[in-house]
Amino acid sequence: MTSPSEPRPEPKPGRHGRPSGNPGEPKGQPTPHDPQLRELNRLAFRTFLADALRRRQRAVPAVLALLLAVGVARFTADAWLGEGGADDMLRAGAHMPARVLRGEWWRLFTGMVLHADVGHLLLNLVSLYVLGRPIEAAFGSARFWLVYLGAGLTGALATLAHPATLSVGASGAVFGLLGALVALGLQL
């Protein structure tokens, strides 16, 4: 043991130039907390993501194009067939928790393709396009579809606590895509 006045001997550096003072640590093996290993993993993930985006990036990916087309077609049909009031929306399949709880479970999904007005439709379509392109390119069409439907369904289920509410739109699904994009960004 050295006295307080004597200088302590410098620990011998480990594999990556940092002191290797942990007796349980194998000599020469990087640890999960090693900054160089974390940087290599981050770089490998970025390379993987960049390659995936290059391979899959189209002007409008397949599932995204389908969702955009369904949104526009459904809104056009609604505008042509009715005035878009609450009764028309309810007949068209708007999400109303009281009806879902009585067995009309399909309203959990049909409300995602209905929109209240042109501004609502455009905001959802632009958001879907901006968020959907990188997500579908990174995750692939099947996973993108699962994220979109899962988030939309989760949003619809969350509104079951308010049985008198009538809701339309894909906002729950769009927020789910935003969450997926944030998660993807955290991986970078």
PDB file of C-alpha atoms in Angstrom:
ATOM      1  CA  MET A   1       0.000   0.000   0.000  1.00  0.00           C
ATOM      2  CA  THR A   2       1.337   3.451  -0.807  1.00  0.00           C
ATOM      3  CA  SER A   3       1.237   6.340   1.617  1.00  0.00           C
ATOM      4  CA  PRO A   4      -0.860   9.406   0.802  1.00  0.00           C
ATOM      5  CA  SER A   5       2.247  11.437   0.079  1.00  0.00           C
ATOM      6  CA  GLU A   6       3.591   8.980  -2.486  1.00  0.00           C
ATOM      7  CA  PRO A   7       2.246   9.151  -6.042  1.00  0.00           C
ATOM      8  CA  ARG A   8       0.008   6.256  -7.022  1.00  0.00           C
ATOM      9  CA  PRO A   9       1.284   4.082  -9.840  1.00  0.00           C
ATOM     10  CA  GLU A  10      -0.569   4.633 -13.117  1.00  0.00           C
ATOM     11  CA  PRO A  11      -2.810   1.710 -14.072  1.00  0.00           C
ATOM     12  CA  LYS A  12      -1.800  -0.071 -17.242  1.00  0.00           C
ATOM     13  CA  PRO A  13      -3.993   0.869 -20.171  1.00  0.00           C
ATOM     14  CA  GLY A  14      -6.463  -1.698 -21.498  1.00  0.00           C
ATOM     15  CA  ARG A  15      -7.150  -2.572 -25.086  1.00  0.00           C
ATOM     16  CA  HIS A  16      -8.679   0.790 -25.971  1.00  0.00           C
ATOM     17  CA  GLY A  17      -6.242   3.026 -24.104  1.00  0.00           C
ATOM     18  CA  ARG A  18      -8.309   3.330 -20.943  1.00  0.00           C
ATOM     19  CA  PRO A  19      -7.327   1.875 -17.571  1.00  0.00           C
ATOM     20  CA  SER A  20      -8.298  -1.752 -17.194  1.00  0.00           C
ATOM     21  CA  GLY A  21      -8.796  -1.922 -13.457  1.00  0.00           C
ATOM     22  CA  ASN A  22     -11.784  -4.306 -13.313  1.00  0.00           C
ATOM     23  CA  PRO A  23     -10.451  -7.723 -12.262  1.00  0.00           C
ATOM     24  CA  GLY A  24     -13.518  -9.472 -13.729  1.00  0.00           C
ATOM     25  CA  GLU A  25     -13.047  -7.878 -17.137  1.00  0.00           C
ATOM     26  CA  PRO A  26     -11.335 -10.177 -19.654  1.00  0.00           C
ATOM     27  CA  LYS A  27      -8.101  -8.738 -20.916  1.00  0.00           C
ATOM     28  CA  GLY A  28      -8.339  -7.162 -24.340  1.00  0.00           C
ATOM     29  CA  GLN A  29     -12.146  -7.485 -24.646  1.00  0.00           C
ATOM     30  CA  PRO A  30     -14.271  -4.365 -25.261  1.00  0.00           C
ATOM     31  CA  THR A  31     -17.108  -3.801 -22.806  1.00  0.00           C
ATOM     32  CA  PRO A  32     -20.640  -2.722 -23.757  1.00  0.00           C
ATOM     33  CA  HIS A  33     -19.905   0.669 -22.181  1.00  0.00           C
ATOM     34  CA  ASP A  34     -16.793   1.209 -24.268  1.00  0.00           C
ATOM     35  CA  PRO A  35     -17.250   4.511 -26.169  1.00  0.00           C
ATOM     36  CA  GLN A  36     -15.387   3.213 -29.216  1.00  0.00           C
ATOM     37  CA  LEU A  37     -17.601   0.121 -29.403  1.00  0.00           C
ATOM     38  CA  ARG A  38     -20.731   2.257 -29.054  1.00  0.00           C
ATOM     39  CA  GLU A  39     -19.512   4.505 -31.860  1.00  0.00           C
ATOM     40  CA  LEU A  40     -18.821   1.476 -34.077  1.00  0.00           C
ATOM     41  CA  ASN A  41     -22.328   0.136 -33.409  1.00  0.00           C
ATOM     42  CA  ARG A  42     -23.846   3.536 -34.149  1.00  0.00           C
ATOM     43  CA  LEU A  43     -21.857   3.763 -37.390  1.00  0.00           C
ATOM     44  CA  ALA A  44     -22.910   0.232 -38.407  1.00  0.00           C
ATOM     45  CA  PHE A  45     -26.579   1.087 -37.790  1.00  0.00           C
ATOM     46  CA  ARG A  46     -26.302   4.321 -39.792  1.00  0.00           C
ATOM     47  CA  THR A  47     -24.693   2.431 -42.675  1.00  0.00           C
ATOM     48  CA  PHE A  48     -27.426  -0.214 -42.546  1.00  0.00           C
ATOM     49  CA  LEU A  49     -30.153   2.455 -42.497  1.00  0.00           C
ATOM     50  CA  ALA A  50     -28.564   4.442 -45.340  1.00  0.00           C
ATOM     51  CA  ASP A  51     -28.343   1.287 -47.469  1.00  0.00           C
ATOM     52  CA  ALA A  52     -31.966   0.410 -46.677  1.00  0.00           C
ATOM     53  CA  LEU A  53     -33.109   3.903 -47.593  1.00  0.00           C
ATOM     54  CA  ARG A  54     -31.155   3.842 -50.857  1.00  0.00           C
ATOM     55  CA  ARG A  55     -32.564   0.452 -51.850  1.00  0.00           C
ATOM     56  CA  ARG A  56     -36.167   1.147 -50.936  1.00  0.00           C
ATOM     57  CA  GLN A  57     -36.570   4.890 -51.402  1.00  0.00           C
ATOM     58  CA  ARG A  58     -39.041   5.599 -54.163  1.00  0.00           C
ATOM     59  CA  ALA A  59     -40.932   8.799 -54.833  1.00  0.00           C
ATOM     60  CA  VAL A  60     -43.917   7.320 -52.987  1.00  0.00           C
ATOM     61  CA  PRO A  61     -43.555   3.840 -51.444  1.00  0.00           C
ATOM     62  CA  ALA A  62     -46.265   1.249 -52.119  1.00  0.00           C
ATOM     63  CA  VAL A  63     -48.192   1.214 -48.823  1.00  0.00           C
ATOM     64  CA  LEU A  64     -47.908   4.979 -48.474  1.00  0.00           C
ATOM     65  CA  ALA A  65     -49.294   5.456 -51.997  1.00  0.00           C
ATOM     66  CA  LEU A  66     -52.210   3.157 -51.151  1.00  0.00           C
ATOM     67  CA  LEU A  67     -52.996   5.057 -47.931  1.00  0.00           C
ATOM     68  CA  LEU A  68     -52.833   8.422 -49.716  1.00  0.00           C
ATOM     69  CA  ALA A  69     -55.113   7.170 -52.504  1.00  0.00           C
ATOM     70  CA  VAL A  70     -57.642   5.704 -50.057  1.00  0.00           C
ATOM     71  CA  GLY A  71     -57.730   8.976 -48.104  1.00  0.00           C
ATOM     72  CA  VAL A  72     -58.394  11.075 -51.190  1.00  0.00           C
ATOM     73  CA  ALA A  73     -60.899   8.601 -52.680  1.00  0.00           C
ATOM     74  CA  ARG A  74     -62.827   8.274 -49.439  1.00  0.00           C
ATOM     75  CA  PHE A  75     -63.016  12.024 -48.937  1.00  0.00           C
ATOM     76  CA  THR A  76     -64.121  12.522 -52.554  1.00  0.00           C
ATOM     77  CA  ALA A  77     -66.856   9.913 -52.126  1.00  0.00           C
ATOM     78  CA  ASP A  78     -68.010  11.524 -48.878  1.00  0.00           C
ATOM     79  CA  ALA A  79     -68.154  14.963 -50.489  1.00  0.00           C
ATOM     80  CA  TRP A  80     -70.106  13.606 -53.444  1.00  0.00           C
ATOM     81  CA  LEU A  81     -72.567  11.497 -51.441  1.00  0.00           C
ATOM     82  CA  GLY A  82     -73.337  13.772 -48.520  1.00  0.00           C
ATOM     83  CA  GLU A  83     -72.685  17.066 -46.849  1.00  0.00           C
ATOM     84  CA  GLY A  84     -70.246  15.642 -44.320  1.00  0.00           C
ATOM     85  CA  GLY A  85     -72.289  16.311 -41.175  1.00  0.00           C
ATOM     86  CA  ALA A  86     -72.171  14.115 -38.084  1.00  0.00           C
ATOM     87  CA  ASP A  87     -75.009  11.886 -39.299  1.00  0.00           C
ATOM     88  CA  ASP A  88     -73.326  11.366 -42.681  1.00  0.00           C
ATOM     89  CA  MET A  89     -70.024  10.604 -40.972  1.00  0.00           C
ATOM     90  CA  LEU A  90     -71.702   8.143 -38.615  1.00  0.00           C
ATOM     91  CA  ARG A  91     -73.348   6.344 -41.554  1.00  0.00           C
ATOM     92  CA  ALA A  92     -70.008   6.280 -43.387  1.00  0.00           C
ATOM     93  CA  GLY A  93     -68.289   4.535 -40.459  1.00  0.00           C
ATOM     94  CA  ALA A  94     -66.970   7.240 -38.137  1.00  0.00           C
ATOM     95  CA  HIS A  95     -65.534   6.018 -34.855  1.00  0.00           C
ATOM     96  CA  MET A  96     -68.047   6.358 -32.028  1.00  0.00           C
ATOM     97  CA  PRO A  97     -66.995   4.535 -28.854  1.00  0.00           C
ATOM     98  CA  ALA A  98     -70.579   3.900 -27.720  1.00  0.00           C
ATOM     99  CA  ARG A  99     -71.254   2.005 -30.953  1.00  0.00           C
ATOM    100  CA  VAL A 100     -67.942   0.144 -30.774  1.00  0.00           C
ATOM    101  CA  LEU A 101     -68.823  -1.008 -27.269  1.00  0.00           C
ATOM    102  CA  ARG A 102     -72.171  -2.300 -28.647  1.00  0.00           C
ATOM    103  CA  GLY A 103     -70.333  -4.534 -31.112  1.00  0.00           C
ATOM    104  CA  GLU A 104     -69.559  -2.329 -34.141  1.00  0.00           C
ATOM    105  CA  TRP A 105     -65.823  -3.073 -33.825  1.00  0.00           C
ATOM    106  CA  TRP A 106     -65.128  -2.233 -37.488  1.00  0.00           C
ATOM    107  CA  ARG A 107     -65.499   1.450 -36.584  1.00  0.00           C
ATOM    108  CA  LEU A 108     -62.086   1.200 -34.910  1.00  0.00           C
ATOM    109  CA  PHE A 109     -60.598   1.015 -38.423  1.00  0.00           C
ATOM    110  CA  THR A 110     -63.045   2.851 -40.704  1.00  0.00           C
ATOM    111  CA  GLY A 111     -62.681   6.100 -38.792  1.00  0.00           C
ATOM    112  CA  MET A 112     -59.034   6.210 -39.937  1.00  0.00           C
ATOM    113  CA  VAL A 113     -60.020   6.797 -43.569  1.00  0.00           C
ATOM    114  CA  LEU A 114     -62.690   9.440 -42.941  1.00  0.00           C
ATOM    115  CA  HIS A 115     -61.898  13.130 -42.594  1.00  0.00           C
ATOM    116  CA  ALA A 116     -64.014  16.054 -41.413  1.00  0.00           C
ATOM    117  CA  ASP A 117     -63.015  18.601 -44.075  1.00  0.00           C
ATOM    118  CA  VAL A 118     -60.429  19.387 -46.739  1.00  0.00           C
ATOM    119  CA  GLY A 119     -58.002  20.974 -44.245  1.00  0.00           C
ATOM    120  CA  HIS A 120     -58.145  17.884 -42.030  1.00  0.00           C
ATOM    121  CA  LEU A 121     -57.535  15.607 -45.025  1.00  0.00           C
ATOM    122  CA  LEU A 122     -54.630  17.705 -46.341  1.00  0.00           C
ATOM    123  CA  LEU A 123     -52.931  17.934 -42.950  1.00  0.00           C
ATOM    124  CA  ASN A 124     -53.125  14.162 -42.472  1.00  0.00           C
ATOM    125  CA  LEU A 125     -51.986  13.425 -46.049  1.00  0.00           C
ATOM    126  CA  VAL A 126     -49.004  15.784 -45.859  1.00  0.00           C
ATOM    127  CA  SER A 127     -48.045  14.407 -42.430  1.00  0.00           C
ATOM    128  CA  LEU A 128     -48.446  10.864 -43.720  1.00  0.00           C
ATOM    129  CA  TYR A 129     -46.264  11.616 -46.740  1.00  0.00           C
ATOM    130  CA  VAL A 130     -43.517  13.407 -44.773  1.00  0.00           C
ATOM    131  CA  LEU A 131     -43.371  10.828 -41.970  1.00  0.00           C
ATOM    132  CA  GLY A 132     -44.222   7.766 -44.038  1.00  0.00           C
ATOM    133  CA  ARG A 133     -41.486   7.904 -46.679  1.00  0.00           C
ATOM    134  CA  PRO A 134     -38.488   7.407 -44.378  1.00  0.00           C
ATOM    135  CA  ILE A 135     -40.337   4.946 -42.155  1.00  0.00           C
ATOM    136  CA  GLU A 136     -41.488   2.702 -44.997  1.00  0.00           C
ATOM    137  CA  ALA A 137     -38.016   2.890 -46.555  1.00  0.00           C
ATOM    138  CA  ALA A 138     -36.325   1.947 -43.282  1.00  0.00           C
ATOM    139  CA  PHE A 139     -38.781  -0.643 -41.956  1.00  0.00           C
ATOM    140  CA  GLY A 140     -40.221  -2.056 -45.174  1.00  0.00           C
ATOM    141  CA  SER A 141     -43.834  -2.067 -46.343  1.00  0.00           C
ATOM    142  CA  ALA A 142     -45.137  -4.806 -44.042  1.00  0.00           C
ATOM    143  CA  ARG A 143     -43.731  -3.238 -40.859  1.00  0.00           C
ATOM    144  CA  PHE A 144     -44.841   0.224 -41.958  1.00  0.00           C
ATOM    145  CA  TRP A 145     -48.374  -1.152 -42.404  1.00  0.00           C
ATOM    146  CA  LEU A 146     -48.228  -2.734 -38.938  1.00  0.00           C
ATOM    147  CA  VAL A 147     -47.012   0.489 -37.315  1.00  0.00           C
ATOM    148  CA  TYR A 148     -49.709   2.526 -39.083  1.00  0.00           C
ATOM    149  CA  LEU A 149     -52.590   0.172 -38.262  1.00  0.00           C
ATOM    150  CA  GLY A 150     -51.324  -0.535 -34.750  1.00  0.00           C
ATOM    151  CA  ALA A 151     -51.014   3.156 -33.914  1.00  0.00           C
ATOM    152  CA  GLY A 152     -54.402   3.961 -35.463  1.00  0.00           C
ATOM    153  CA  LEU A 153     -56.046   1.133 -33.549  1.00  0.00           C
ATOM    154  CA  THR A 154     -54.352   2.202 -30.323  1.00  0.00           C
ATOM    155  CA  GLY A 155     -55.608   5.759 -30.820  1.00  0.00           C
ATOM    156  CA  ALA A 156     -59.135   4.509 -31.461  1.00  0.00           C
ATOM    157  CA  LEU A 157     -59.031   2.257 -28.390  1.00  0.00           C
ATOM    158  CA  ALA A 158     -57.843   5.186 -26.265  1.00  0.00           C
ATOM    159  CA  THR A 159     -61.037   7.089 -27.107  1.00  0.00           C
ATOM    160  CA  LEU A 160     -63.254   4.316 -25.717  1.00  0.00           C
ATOM    161  CA  ALA A 161     -63.110   6.140 -22.379  1.00  0.00           C
ATOM    162  CA  HIS A 162     -65.338   8.859 -23.898  1.00  0.00           C
ATOM    163  CA  PRO A 163     -68.418   6.988 -25.244  1.00  0.00           C
ATOM    164  CA  ALA A 164     -70.259  10.033 -26.645  1.00  0.00           C
ATOM    165  CA  THR A 165     -67.342  11.173 -28.838  1.00  0.00           C
ATOM    166  CA  LEU A 166     -67.522  10.997 -32.631  1.00  0.00           C
ATOM    167  CA  SER A 167     -64.090  10.959 -34.256  1.00  0.00           C
ATOM    168  CA  VAL A 168     -62.665  10.673 -37.743  1.00  0.00           C
ATOM    169  CA  GLY A 169     -59.194  10.897 -39.207  1.00  0.00           C
ATOM    170  CA  ALA A 170     -55.855   9.184 -39.086  1.00  0.00           C
ATOM    171  CA  SER A 171     -54.296  11.368 -36.402  1.00  0.00           C
ATOM    172  CA  GLY A 172     -53.619   8.431 -34.074  1.00  0.00           C
ATOM    173  CA  ALA A 173     -51.851   6.580 -36.870  1.00  0.00           C
ATOM    174  CA  VAL A 174     -49.893   9.696 -37.880  1.00  0.00           C
ATOM    175  CA  PHE A 175     -48.743  10.248 -34.296  1.00  0.00           C
ATOM    176  CA  GLY A 176     -47.694   6.598 -34.200  1.00  0.00           C
ATOM    177  CA  LEU A 177     -45.584   7.186 -37.304  1.00  0.00           C
ATOM    178  CA  LEU A 178     -44.050  10.217 -35.603  1.00  0.00           C
ATOM    179  CA  GLY A 179     -43.178   8.008 -32.633  1.00  0.00           C
ATOM    180  CA  ALA A 180     -41.609   5.438 -34.959  1.00  0.00           C
ATOM    181  CA  LEU A 181     -39.546   8.158 -36.625  1.00  0.00           C
ATOM    182  CA  VAL A 182     -38.356   9.424 -33.229  1.00  0.00           C
ATOM    183  CA  ALA A 183     -37.427   5.853 -32.235  1.00  0.00           C
ATOM    184  CA  LEU A 184     -35.570   5.465 -35.521  1.00  0.00           C
ATOM    185  CA  GLY A 185     -33.749   8.736 -34.888  1.00  0.00           C
ATOM    186  CA  LEU A 186     -32.735   7.626 -31.407  1.00  0.00           C
ATOM    187  CA  GLN A 187     -31.053   4.606 -32.973  1.00  0.00           C
ATOM    188  CA  LEU A 188     -28.890   6.933 -35.017  1.00  0.00           C
TER     189      LEU A 188
END
